[in-house]
Coordinates of C-alpha atoms in Angstrom, one line a residue:
M189 CA -4.9 0.3 -43.1
P190 CA -7.5 3.0 -43.0
T191 CA -11.2 1.9 -42.6
K192 CA -12.7 5.1 -44.0
V193 CA -13.7 5.1 -47.7
D194 CA -11.6 6.9 -50.2
L195 CA -13.8 7.9 -53.2
T196 CA -10.8 8.8 -55.3
K197 CA -9.7 5.2 -55.4
K198 CA -11.2 2.1 -56.9
P199 CA -13.9 1.0 -57.1
Y200 CA -15.3 4.6 -57.3
N201 CA -12.5 6.6 -59.0
L202 CA -14.5 9.8 -58.6
D203 CA -13.4 13.3 -59.4
Q204 CA -13.7 16.2 -57.1
T205 CA -17.0 17.3 -58.7
A206 CA -18.6 13.9 -58.1
I207 CA -17.2 13.8 -54.5
A208 CA -18.6 17.2 -53.8
W209 CA -22.1 16.0 -54.9
V210 CA -21.8 13.0 -52.5
E211 CA -20.8 15.3 -49.6
Q212 CA -23.4 17.9 -50.3
T213 CA -26.1 15.3 -50.6
I214 CA -25.2 13.9 -47.2
A215 CA -25.2 17.3 -45.7
D216 CA -28.6 18.1 -47.0
M217 CA -30.2 14.9 -45.6
S218 CA -32.3 14.7 -42.4
I219 CA -31.3 12.0 -40.0
E220 CA -34.4 10.0 -41.1
E221 CA -33.2 10.2 -44.7
K222 CA -29.7 9.1 -43.7
I223 CA -31.1 6.1 -41.8
G224 CA -33.4 5.2 -44.7
Q225 CA -30.4 5.0 -47.1
L226 CA -29.1 2.0 -45.1
F227 CA -32.0 -0.2 -46.2
V228 CA -32.5 -2.5 -49.2
N229 CA -36.3 -3.1 -49.5
M230 CA -37.8 -6.3 -50.9
G231 CA -40.9 -5.0 -52.7
S232 CA -44.1 -6.8 -51.9
S233 CA -46.0 -5.0 -54.6
R234 CA -45.5 -3.2 -58.0
D235 CA -48.4 -0.9 -57.3
K236 CA -47.3 2.7 -57.9
Q237 CA -48.7 3.9 -54.6
Y238 CA -46.9 1.3 -52.6
L239 CA -43.6 2.0 -54.4
T240 CA -43.9 5.7 -53.9
D241 CA -44.8 5.3 -50.2
M242 CA -41.7 3.2 -49.7
A243 CA -39.5 5.8 -51.3
E244 CA -41.0 8.8 -49.6
R245 CA -41.8 7.4 -46.2
Y246 CA -38.7 5.3 -45.6
H247 CA -36.2 7.0 -47.9
I248 CA -34.8 3.6 -48.9
G249 CA -31.3 3.5 -50.5
A250 CA -31.8 0.3 -52.6
V251 CA -34.2 -2.3 -53.7
R252 CA -34.3 -6.0 -54.5
Y253 CA -37.6 -7.2 -56.0
N254 CA -39.7 -10.3 -56.5
P255 CA -39.6 -12.0 -59.9
G256 CA -41.5 -10.6 -62.8
T257 CA -41.5 -10.2 -66.5
A258 CA -39.3 -7.7 -68.2
T259 CA -42.2 -5.3 -68.8
E260 CA -43.3 -5.6 -65.1
V261 CA -39.8 -5.0 -63.8
Y262 CA -39.1 -2.1 -66.1
D263 CA -42.4 -0.3 -65.1
Q264 CA -41.6 -0.9 -61.4
N265 CA -38.0 0.4 -61.7
Y266 CA -39.2 3.5 -63.7
I267 CA -41.6 4.3 -60.9
L268 CA -38.9 3.8 -58.2
Q269 CA -36.3 6.0 -59.9
T270 CA -38.6 8.8 -60.8
E271 CA -40.4 8.9 -57.4
S272 CA -37.2 8.6 -55.2
K273 CA -35.5 11.8 -54.0
I274 CA -32.2 10.1 -54.4
P275 CA -31.9 7.5 -57.2
L276 CA -31.8 3.9 -56.0
L277 CA -29.5 1.0 -56.3
I278 CA -31.8 -1.7 -57.9
A279 CA -30.4 -5.2 -57.5
A280 CA -31.1 -8.3 -59.5
N281 CA -30.0 -11.8 -58.7
T282 CA -28.3 -12.7 -62.0
E283 CA -26.5 -15.9 -60.8
A284 CA -27.2 -17.8 -64.0
G285 CA -28.0 -15.1 -66.5
G286 CA -30.7 -12.6 -67.3
N287 CA -33.4 -14.9 -66.0
G288 CA -32.3 -13.6 -62.5
A289 CA -33.4 -10.1 -63.6
C290 CA -36.8 -11.0 -65.2
T291 CA -38.7 -14.3 -65.6
D292 CA -38.4 -14.0 -69.4
G293 CA -34.7 -13.3 -69.3
T294 CA -32.0 -15.6 -70.7
E295 CA -30.4 -18.3 -68.6
V296 CA -26.8 -19.2 -69.6
G297 CA -26.2 -21.8 -67.0
V298 CA -25.9 -22.3 -63.2
E299 CA -22.4 -21.7 -61.9
V300 CA -21.4 -25.4 -61.5
K301 CA -22.4 -26.0 -65.1
I302 CA -20.3 -23.1 -66.2
G303 CA -17.4 -24.5 -64.2
A304 CA -17.9 -27.9 -65.9
T305 CA -17.2 -26.3 -69.3
N306 CA -13.7 -25.4 -68.1
D307 CA -13.9 -22.3 -70.2
E308 CA -13.9 -18.8 -68.8
K309 CA -15.6 -17.6 -72.0
Y310 CA -18.9 -18.9 -70.7
A311 CA -18.5 -17.2 -67.4
Y312 CA -17.9 -14.0 -69.3
E313 CA -20.9 -14.6 -71.5
M314 CA -23.1 -15.3 -68.4
G315 CA -22.0 -11.9 -67.0
R316 CA -22.4 -10.2 -70.3
V317 CA -26.0 -11.5 -70.9
S318 CA -26.9 -10.8 -67.3
G319 CA -25.7 -7.2 -67.8
V320 CA -27.5 -6.6 -71.1
E321 CA -30.8 -7.8 -69.9
A322 CA -30.7 -6.5 -66.3
S323 CA -29.6 -3.0 -67.4
A324 CA -32.3 -2.9 -70.1
I325 CA -35.0 -3.1 -67.4
G326 CA -33.4 -0.6 -65.0
C327 CA -31.3 -2.7 -62.7
N328 CA -27.9 -1.4 -61.9
W329 CA -26.6 -3.8 -59.2
S330 CA -26.5 -7.6 -59.0
F331 CA -26.0 -10.0 -56.2
A332 CA -23.5 -12.1 -58.2
P333 CA -21.1 -13.7 -58.9
I334 CA -21.2 -16.4 -56.2
V335 CA -17.6 -16.8 -55.3
D336 CA -18.0 -19.6 -52.7
I337 CA -15.7 -22.6 -52.9
D338 CA -17.5 -25.9 -52.8
R339 CA -15.4 -28.1 -50.5
N340 CA -18.3 -30.0 -48.8
W341 CA -20.5 -32.1 -50.9
R342 CA -23.2 -32.0 -48.2
N343 CA -23.5 -28.2 -48.4
P344 CA -27.1 -27.4 -49.3
I345 CA -26.6 -23.7 -50.4
I346 CA -24.0 -23.9 -53.2
S347 CA -24.3 -27.4 -54.5
S348 CA -25.0 -26.0 -58.0
R349 CA -24.2 -22.4 -57.1
S350 CA -20.5 -22.5 -57.2
F351 CA -17.9 -22.4 -59.9
G352 CA -16.2 -25.3 -58.2
Q353 CA -13.8 -26.4 -55.5
D354 CA -10.6 -24.9 -56.9
P355 CA -9.9 -21.3 -55.8
D356 CA -8.0 -20.5 -59.0
K357 CA -10.9 -21.6 -61.1
V358 CA -13.4 -19.7 -58.9
L359 CA -11.3 -16.6 -59.2
T360 CA -10.7 -16.9 -63.0
L361 CA -14.4 -17.4 -63.7
S362 CA -15.6 -14.8 -61.2
L363 CA -13.3 -12.2 -62.9
A364 CA -14.7 -13.2 -66.3
Y365 CA -18.2 -12.8 -65.0
M366 CA -17.4 -9.5 -63.5
K367 CA -15.9 -8.2 -66.7
G368 CA -19.0 -9.2 -68.7
I369 CA -21.6 -7.7 -66.4
Q370 CA -19.8 -4.5 -65.9
E371 CA -19.8 -3.8 -69.7
S372 CA -23.4 -2.9 -69.2
G373 CA -22.9 -0.7 -66.2
I374 CA -24.1 -3.3 -63.7
L375 CA -22.3 -3.3 -60.3
P376 CA -21.5 -6.9 -59.2
A377 CA -21.7 -7.9 -55.5
A378 CA -19.6 -11.0 -54.9
K379 CA -21.0 -13.3 -52.2
H380 CA -21.1 -14.8 -49.5
F381 CA -18.1 -13.3 -47.5
P382 CA -16.2 -14.9 -45.7
G383 CA -17.2 -17.9 -47.8
D384 CA -19.7 -20.8 -47.9
G385 CA -19.0 -24.3 -48.9
I386 CA -17.2 -25.6 -45.9
D387 CA -20.1 -26.2 -43.5
E388 CA -23.0 -28.6 -44.3
R389 CA -25.6 -26.4 -42.7
D390 CA -28.0 -23.9 -44.2
Q391 CA -27.7 -20.4 -42.7
H392 CA -31.4 -19.8 -43.6
L393 CA -32.1 -22.4 -40.9
S394 CA -29.1 -22.6 -38.6
F395 CA -25.7 -21.1 -37.7
S396 CA -23.1 -21.8 -40.3
I397 CA -19.3 -21.9 -39.9
N398 CA -16.3 -21.5 -42.1
S399 CA -14.0 -23.6 -40.1
L400 CA -10.8 -23.0 -42.0
S401 CA -7.6 -21.8 -40.3
T402 CA -6.4 -18.4 -41.1
E403 CA -3.7 -19.9 -43.3
E404 CA -6.1 -22.2 -45.2
W405 CA -8.5 -19.3 -45.6
D406 CA -5.8 -17.0 -47.1
K407 CA -5.0 -19.7 -49.7
T408 CA -8.6 -20.2 -50.7
F409 CA -11.3 -17.7 -50.0
G410 CA -8.8 -15.0 -49.3
K411 CA -7.1 -15.5 -52.6
V412 CA -10.4 -15.2 -54.4
Y413 CA -11.5 -12.1 -52.6
S414 CA -8.1 -10.4 -52.9
G415 CA -8.1 -11.0 -56.7
L416 CA -11.5 -9.6 -57.1
I417 CA -10.7 -6.6 -54.9
D418 CA -7.5 -5.9 -56.9
A419 CA -9.7 -5.9 -60.1
G420 CA -12.0 -3.2 -58.7
L421 CA -14.9 -5.3 -57.3
P422 CA -17.5 -2.6 -56.3
S423 CA -19.5 -4.5 -53.6
I424 CA -19.6 -7.6 -51.5
M425 CA -22.4 -9.4 -49.8
A426 CA -21.6 -10.5 -46.3
G427 CA -22.9 -13.9 -45.3
H428 CA -24.4 -15.0 -42.0
I429 CA -21.3 -17.2 -41.6
H430 CA -19.0 -17.5 -38.6
M431 CA -15.3 -17.7 -39.0
P432 CA -13.7 -18.5 -35.6
A433 CA -10.1 -18.5 -36.8
Y434 CA -10.1 -14.9 -38.0
S435 CA -12.4 -13.6 -35.3
K436 CA -10.0 -15.0 -32.7
Y437 CA -7.0 -13.7 -34.7
F438 CA -8.2 -10.1 -34.4
D439 CA -9.6 -10.5 -30.9
P440 CA -7.8 -13.2 -28.9
E441 CA -10.1 -12.5 -25.9
L442 CA -13.2 -13.7 -27.7
K443 CA -14.9 -16.8 -26.3
D444 CA -16.7 -19.4 -28.4
E445 CA -20.1 -17.9 -27.3
D446 CA -18.9 -14.5 -28.5
F447 CA -18.4 -15.4 -32.1
L448 CA -20.8 -13.7 -34.5
P449 CA -21.6 -14.1 -38.2
A450 CA -19.7 -11.9 -40.6
T451 CA -22.8 -9.6 -40.9
L452 CA -22.4 -8.7 -37.3
S453 CA -18.7 -9.1 -36.8
K454 CA -16.3 -6.1 -36.6
E455 CA -13.4 -8.6 -36.7
L456 CA -14.5 -10.0 -40.1
I457 CA -15.9 -6.9 -41.9
T458 CA -13.7 -4.1 -40.5
D459 CA -10.5 -5.9 -39.5
L460 CA -10.3 -8.6 -42.1
L461 CA -12.2 -7.3 -45.1
R462 CA -11.6 -3.6 -44.8
C463 CA -8.1 -3.5 -43.2
K464 CA -6.3 -6.7 -44.1
L465 CA -7.8 -7.1 -47.6
N466 CA -8.1 -3.3 -48.2
F467 CA -11.6 -3.4 -49.5
N468 CA -12.7 0.1 -50.3
G469 CA -16.1 -0.8 -51.7
L470 CA -19.6 -1.3 -50.3
V471 CA -20.8 -4.2 -48.1
V472 CA -24.4 -5.4 -48.0
T473 CA -25.7 -8.0 -45.6
D474 CA -27.4 -11.1 -46.7
A475 CA -31.1 -11.4 -46.2
S476 CA -32.1 -10.5 -42.6
H477 CA -34.8 -13.2 -42.1
M478 CA -32.2 -16.0 -42.0
L479 CA -31.6 -17.8 -38.7
G480 CA -27.8 -17.5 -39.1
L481 CA -28.4 -13.8 -38.3
T482 CA -31.6 -13.7 -36.2
G483 CA -30.3 -16.4 -33.9
S484 CA -27.5 -14.2 -32.8
M485 CA -29.2 -11.4 -30.9
K486 CA -32.5 -9.4 -30.7
R487 CA -33.6 -7.8 -33.9
S488 CA -33.5 -4.4 -32.3
E489 CA -29.8 -5.0 -31.6
L490 CA -28.7 -6.8 -34.8
L491 CA -29.9 -4.0 -37.2
P492 CA -27.6 -1.3 -35.9
T493 CA -24.9 -3.8 -34.9
S494 CA -24.6 -4.8 -38.6
I495 CA -23.8 -1.2 -39.6
A496 CA -21.5 -0.7 -36.7
A497 CA -19.6 -3.9 -37.7
G498 CA -18.8 -2.3 -41.1
C499 CA -21.8 -3.3 -43.3
D500 CA -23.2 -0.4 -45.3
L501 CA -26.6 -1.7 -46.4
F502 CA -29.1 -3.9 -44.6
L503 CA -31.0 -6.3 -46.7
F504 CA -34.7 -6.3 -46.3
F505 CA -37.2 -5.0 -43.8
N506 CA -39.1 -7.4 -41.6
D507 CA -41.7 -4.8 -40.5
P508 CA -40.6 -1.5 -42.1
D509 CA -41.8 0.7 -39.2
E510 CA -40.3 -1.5 -36.6
D511 CA -36.9 -2.0 -38.4
F512 CA -36.6 1.7 -39.3
G513 CA -37.2 2.5 -35.6
Y514 CA -34.6 -0.1 -34.5
M515 CA -32.0 1.4 -36.8
L516 CA -32.7 5.0 -35.8
D517 CA -32.6 4.0 -32.1
G518 CA -29.3 2.3 -32.7
Y519 CA -27.9 5.6 -34.0
K520 CA -29.4 7.7 -31.2
N521 CA -28.0 5.2 -28.6
G522 CA -24.5 5.4 -30.1
I523 CA -24.3 1.9 -31.5
I524 CA -23.9 3.5 -34.9
T525 CA -21.6 6.5 -34.6
D526 CA -21.8 9.6 -36.8
E527 CA -18.4 8.6 -38.3
R528 CA -19.6 5.1 -39.3
L529 CA -23.0 6.3 -40.5
H530 CA -21.4 8.9 -42.8
D531 CA -18.8 6.4 -44.0
A532 CA -21.6 4.0 -45.0
L533 CA -23.5 6.8 -46.8
R534 CA -20.4 7.8 -48.7
R535 CA -20.0 4.3 -49.9
I536 CA -23.6 4.0 -50.9
L537 CA -23.7 7.4 -52.7
G538 CA -20.3 6.8 -54.1
L539 CA -21.6 3.8 -56.1
K540 CA -24.6 5.8 -57.1
T541 CA -22.3 8.6 -58.4
K542 CA -20.1 6.0 -60.1
L543 CA -23.3 5.1 -62.0
G544 CA -23.7 8.7 -63.0
F545 CA -26.8 9.4 -61.0
H546 CA -25.5 12.8 -59.9
Q547 CA -25.7 14.1 -63.5
T548 CA -28.6 12.1 -65.0
P549 CA -32.2 13.3 -64.9
K550 CA -34.4 10.7 -63.1
E551 CA -36.5 10.2 -66.2
K552 CA -33.4 9.2 -68.2
I553 CA -31.9 6.7 -65.8
L554 CA -33.7 3.8 -67.6
P555 CA -33.3 3.4 -71.3
P556 CA -36.4 4.0 -73.5
K557 CA -38.8 1.1 -73.0
E558 CA -39.2 0.2 -76.6
V559 CA -35.4 -0.1 -76.9
A560 CA -35.1 -2.0 -73.6
M561 CA -37.6 -4.7 -74.5
K562 CA -35.6 -5.6 -77.6
Q563 CA -32.6 -6.6 -75.5
I564 CA -34.5 -9.4 -73.7
G565 CA -34.1 -12.9 -75.1
L566 CA -31.9 -12.2 -78.1
P567 CA -31.5 -15.3 -80.3
E568 CA -27.7 -15.2 -80.2
N569 CA -27.9 -15.1 -76.4
K570 CA -30.4 -17.9 -76.1
K571 CA -28.1 -20.1 -78.2
L572 CA -25.5 -20.0 -75.4
F573 CA -27.6 -22.2 -73.1
R574 CA -27.4 -25.1 -75.5
E575 CA -23.7 -24.4 -76.2
V576 CA -22.9 -24.5 -72.5
A577 CA -24.8 -27.8 -72.1
D578 CA -22.9 -29.4 -75.0
E579 CA -19.6 -28.5 -73.2
A580 CA -20.6 -29.1 -69.6
I581 CA -22.5 -32.4 -69.4
T582 CA -20.1 -34.6 -67.5
L583 CA -19.6 -38.4 -67.7
V584 CA -18.3 -38.7 -64.2
K585 CA -18.0 -42.5 -64.0
D586 CA -17.7 -44.8 -66.9
K587 CA -17.1 -48.4 -65.8
Q588 CA -19.0 -50.5 -68.3
A589 CA -18.8 -51.0 -72.0
I590 CA -22.2 -49.7 -73.2
W591 CA -21.5 -47.0 -75.7
P592 CA -23.1 -45.9 -77.9
I593 CA -26.7 -46.3 -76.7
T594 CA -28.6 -47.2 -79.9
P595 CA -32.0 -48.7 -80.6
E596 CA -30.3 -51.7 -82.1
K597 CA -28.3 -52.5 -79.0
Y598 CA -30.8 -51.4 -76.3
P599 CA -34.3 -51.2 -77.9
R600 CA -36.3 -51.3 -74.7
I601 CA -35.5 -48.7 -72.0
L602 CA -37.0 -48.2 -68.6
L603 CA -36.8 -44.7 -67.1
V604 CA -36.9 -44.6 -63.3
D605 CA -37.7 -41.4 -61.4
V606 CA -35.3 -40.8 -58.5
H607 CA -36.3 -37.9 -56.2
G608 CA -35.5 -36.3 -52.9
V609 CA -37.9 -34.8 -50.3
K610 CA -41.2 -34.1 -52.2
G611 CA -43.1 -30.9 -51.8
G612 CA -41.8 -27.6 -50.4
F613 CA -40.4 -24.5 -52.0
G614 CA -38.6 -26.3 -54.9
E615 CA -41.7 -27.9 -56.2
L616 CA -43.7 -24.7 -55.7
V617 CA -41.2 -22.7 -57.8
A618 CA -41.2 -25.4 -60.5
G619 CA -44.9 -25.2 -60.9
N620 CA -46.2 -26.9 -64.0
R621 CA -42.8 -27.1 -65.8
P622 CA -42.3 -30.4 -67.6
Q623 CA -40.4 -33.0 -65.6
A624 CA -36.9 -34.0 -66.8
I625 CA -37.9 -37.6 -67.0
D626 CA -40.8 -36.9 -69.3
L627 CA -38.7 -34.7 -71.5
L628 CA -36.1 -37.5 -71.7
K629 CA -38.7 -40.1 -72.5
D630 CA -40.0 -38.1 -75.5
L631 CA -36.5 -37.5 -76.8
L632 CA -35.6 -41.2 -76.6
L633 CA -38.9 -42.1 -78.3
E634 CA -38.0 -39.7 -81.2
K635 CA -34.7 -41.6 -81.6
G636 CA -36.5 -44.9 -82.1
F637 CA -36.3 -46.5 -78.6
E638 CA -39.2 -48.2 -76.9
V639 CA -39.4 -46.3 -73.6
E640 CA -41.4 -47.0 -70.5
K641 CA -41.6 -44.8 -67.4
H642 CA -41.6 -46.8 -64.1
V643 CA -44.5 -46.2 -61.8
S644 CA -43.3 -46.4 -58.2
P645 CA -45.3 -48.1 -55.4
E646 CA -45.8 -44.6 -53.9
D647 CA -47.4 -43.3 -57.1
S648 CA -49.6 -46.4 -57.3
L649 CA -51.2 -45.4 -54.0
K650 CA -52.1 -41.9 -55.2
G651 CA -55.8 -41.2 -55.3
L652 CA -56.7 -44.0 -52.9
S653 CA -58.5 -43.5 -49.6
A654 CA -56.6 -43.9 -46.4
E655 CA -58.3 -47.2 -45.8
E656 CA -57.4 -48.4 -49.3
K657 CA -53.8 -47.3 -48.8
I658 CA -53.6 -49.3 -45.6
K659 CA -54.9 -52.4 -47.4
N660 CA -52.4 -52.1 -50.2
I661 CA -49.3 -50.8 -48.7
A662 CA -48.2 -53.9 -46.8
G663 CA -48.3 -56.0 -49.9
I664 CA -46.5 -53.4 -52.0
Y665 CA -43.6 -53.0 -49.7
A666 CA -43.3 -56.7 -48.8
A667 CA -43.4 -58.0 -52.4
K668 CA -40.3 -59.5 -54.0
R669 CA -40.1 -60.0 -57.7
P670 CA -38.0 -62.2 -59.9
I671 CA -35.0 -60.5 -61.6
K672 CA -36.2 -61.9 -64.9
E673 CA -39.2 -59.5 -64.8
L674 CA -36.6 -56.8 -65.5
T675 CA -34.1 -58.7 -67.7
D676 CA -36.8 -60.2 -69.9
K677 CA -38.6 -56.9 -70.4
Y678 CA -35.8 -54.2 -70.7
D679 CA -32.4 -53.9 -72.3
L680 CA -31.3 -50.7 -70.4
I681 CA -32.5 -48.8 -67.3
I682 CA -31.8 -45.1 -66.9
N683 CA -32.3 -43.6 -63.4
V684 CA -33.1 -39.9 -63.6
A685 CA -32.4 -38.1 -60.3
N686 CA -34.1 -34.7 -60.1
V687 CA -33.3 -33.5 -56.5
N688 CA -33.4 -29.8 -55.7
P689 CA -29.9 -29.1 -54.4
G690 CA -31.2 -26.0 -52.6
T691 CA -33.1 -28.0 -50.0
V692 CA -32.2 -31.5 -48.9
Q693 CA -30.0 -32.9 -51.7
R694 CA -30.0 -36.5 -50.6
I695 CA -32.1 -39.1 -52.4
V696 CA -35.1 -40.5 -50.6
W697 CA -35.5 -44.1 -51.5
P698 CA -38.9 -45.9 -51.2
A699 CA -39.1 -48.8 -48.8
S700 CA -40.2 -51.2 -51.5
K701 CA -38.1 -54.3 -52.3
G702 CA -37.4 -55.7 -55.7
T703 CA -38.7 -52.8 -57.7
P704 CA -36.7 -50.7 -60.1
D705 CA -36.8 -47.6 -57.8
I706 CA -33.5 -48.5 -56.2
P707 CA -30.7 -49.5 -58.6
F708 CA -30.0 -52.9 -57.1
Y709 CA -29.9 -54.5 -60.6
I710 CA -26.6 -53.0 -62.0
H711 CA -25.1 -56.5 -62.4
E712 CA -28.3 -57.8 -64.0
I713 CA -29.0 -55.2 -66.7
P714 CA -27.0 -52.2 -68.1
T715 CA -27.8 -49.2 -65.9
I716 CA -27.1 -45.4 -66.3
F717 CA -27.6 -43.0 -63.5
V718 CA -28.2 -39.4 -64.6
S719 CA -28.5 -36.5 -62.2
V720 CA -30.1 -33.4 -63.6
Q721 CA -29.5 -31.1 -60.6
C722 CA -27.4 -32.0 -57.7
P723 CA -23.9 -33.2 -58.8
F724 CA -23.2 -35.3 -55.7
H725 CA -25.5 -38.3 -55.9
L726 CA -22.7 -40.9 -56.2
A727 CA -22.6 -40.9 -52.4
D728 CA -26.0 -42.5 -52.5
V729 CA -25.4 -44.8 -55.5
P730 CA -21.8 -45.8 -55.3
Q731 CA -22.7 -49.1 -57.0
V732 CA -23.6 -47.6 -60.4
K733 CA -21.0 -48.0 -63.1
T734 CA -22.1 -45.2 -65.3
Y735 CA -22.9 -41.8 -63.7
I736 CA -23.6 -38.5 -65.5
N737 CA -24.2 -35.0 -64.3
T738 CA -26.2 -32.6 -66.6
Y739 CA -26.6 -29.8 -63.9
D740 CA -30.1 -29.0 -65.1
G741 CA -33.0 -30.9 -66.6
K742 CA -34.2 -28.5 -69.2
Q743 CA -35.1 -29.3 -72.8
E744 CA -31.9 -28.2 -74.5
T745 CA -29.7 -29.9 -71.9
L746 CA -31.5 -33.2 -72.3
E747 CA -31.3 -32.9 -76.1
S748 CA -27.6 -32.6 -75.7
L749 CA -27.5 -35.5 -73.3
V750 CA -29.3 -37.8 -75.8
D751 CA -26.9 -36.8 -78.5
K752 CA -24.1 -37.9 -76.3
L753 CA -25.8 -41.1 -75.2
I754 CA -26.4 -42.3 -78.8
G755 CA -22.9 -41.3 -79.9
E756 CA -23.7 -38.3 -82.0
D757 CA -21.6 -36.1 -79.7
S758 CA -19.0 -36.7 -77.1
F759 CA -18.9 -36.0 -73.3
R760 CA -16.6 -33.0 -72.8
G761 CA -17.5 -31.7 -69.3
T762 CA -15.0 -31.7 -66.5
S763 CA -16.5 -31.9 -63.0
P764 CA -15.5 -28.7 -61.1
V765 CA -16.4 -30.4 -57.8
D766 CA -15.6 -33.7 -56.2
A767 CA -18.5 -35.7 -57.7
Y768 CA -17.1 -38.8 -55.9
C769 CA -17.8 -37.0 -52.6
G770 CA -14.4 -38.0 -51.1
L771 CA -15.6 -41.6 -50.7
S772 CA -13.4 -44.5 -51.8
D773 CA -16.4 -46.8 -52.6
T774 CA -17.8 -44.3 -55.2
Y775 CA -14.8 -45.1 -57.5
I776 CA -15.5 -48.8 -57.7

């Protein structure tokens, strides 16, 4: 199959006038302007001078920006489009809704939560709301949907960022999302080719491998990507993920040490994606600071190698002057041929033409601001979040006769905070948001329960000097308490696990003995374990008899959870992943 782009075919479907604009624009470019078009910048500032300098000095082809309010992002995007010689692709990260375009945008639900509804309507709505809000503030491209297939419960990247483990479900929901977001003119970029969810490593920090055979890949990830491509998918994000089976298939002489991640692999991007799957659209690399990429070769080599392999856009400068020089040198040294450079430019400009940039004045690319702001946070769209929660919350394991949970049966409830590694990026992002356990406590109090929140031994040491901690810690961790201290005081214990699935998703248990921190008491007192993020905690608490996944710990979701606990609503969610983690003891 041909590797050169055909702008008359999907996803472009351009007429001869539009194609002529693409060709003339390329012909009029200097080599510096051509090289600049290959970069997606991550803006470090919304200052007009900074934005103008990036556009004029580096001739960037696209942008992905830091989070901001709708007003901030709109103003930034207006500056970028009016100050750029060639209009830009401006990407949002609408993986869960419009909140990926602006901080005051509308979340519909993380992908695993949408998968748990078992209803493609909500995947469509997630795409539709994403498109409405992202396009209103000047975005025209999105790094979504995530079309990875979650087959490894230890995987830290897509624990909650996948529609599930079934390729047919992933394809169906991805197509629905794509339909919804394209209604507002947003170009989706499916990610992360050739597919995450098989390895348990994080390509931000390590190499990552899709270890499937070619036959297994064809039936799973290949099926998903083929279906999306047939439906006109405009762009794909290549992941820093190795796939030895297909690399070896296309080049049998390759040795293990020669395998490269898809972002640098001609075998995976050109031979598999372009030729075998017949993908005619644009390929963008995943972020270039990730070790899965940077651990492969020198930065001066990997920039041009990514383009030579078949990628069209390179995601993020490290140092703009340095990276621009590396890419330009790669062209001058022949790593990037004229043919490959111009093919990449045709794909980039082809999508810009598909968006109508060739016939739209720069000042008119964004809608009027007063109109745009009215599209953010529409009440009918905000209602979807609660509706998704009602349908998604999943009673995974139900092995004890406790329903319903009422103040008459279980008047005294103890809530126990279960957490993972504390600190780090997850807590930094969360900031001062209310904790799920505190929200749940308030909701249960409103329903007439007596509710106490357990203070762990670790928390009791907070505020003490180092000397005081040493004096107290031995006694705390050596203490053993009678079971009756729990059974006489409480009628029900609810463990609330709030572990960020994007970091280390395993529970970190304190070393204390005989305290409620660890659910050792399941045969002594009715116990419910609720995970409000990671759906795979049964691996660490196989003994619990009642296990629930809510997929997030936000107010509306917890309101829905309480309604289900007290019997005012039913559990309807269906786990889209193996919440039992492939372990026989988790079923007991």
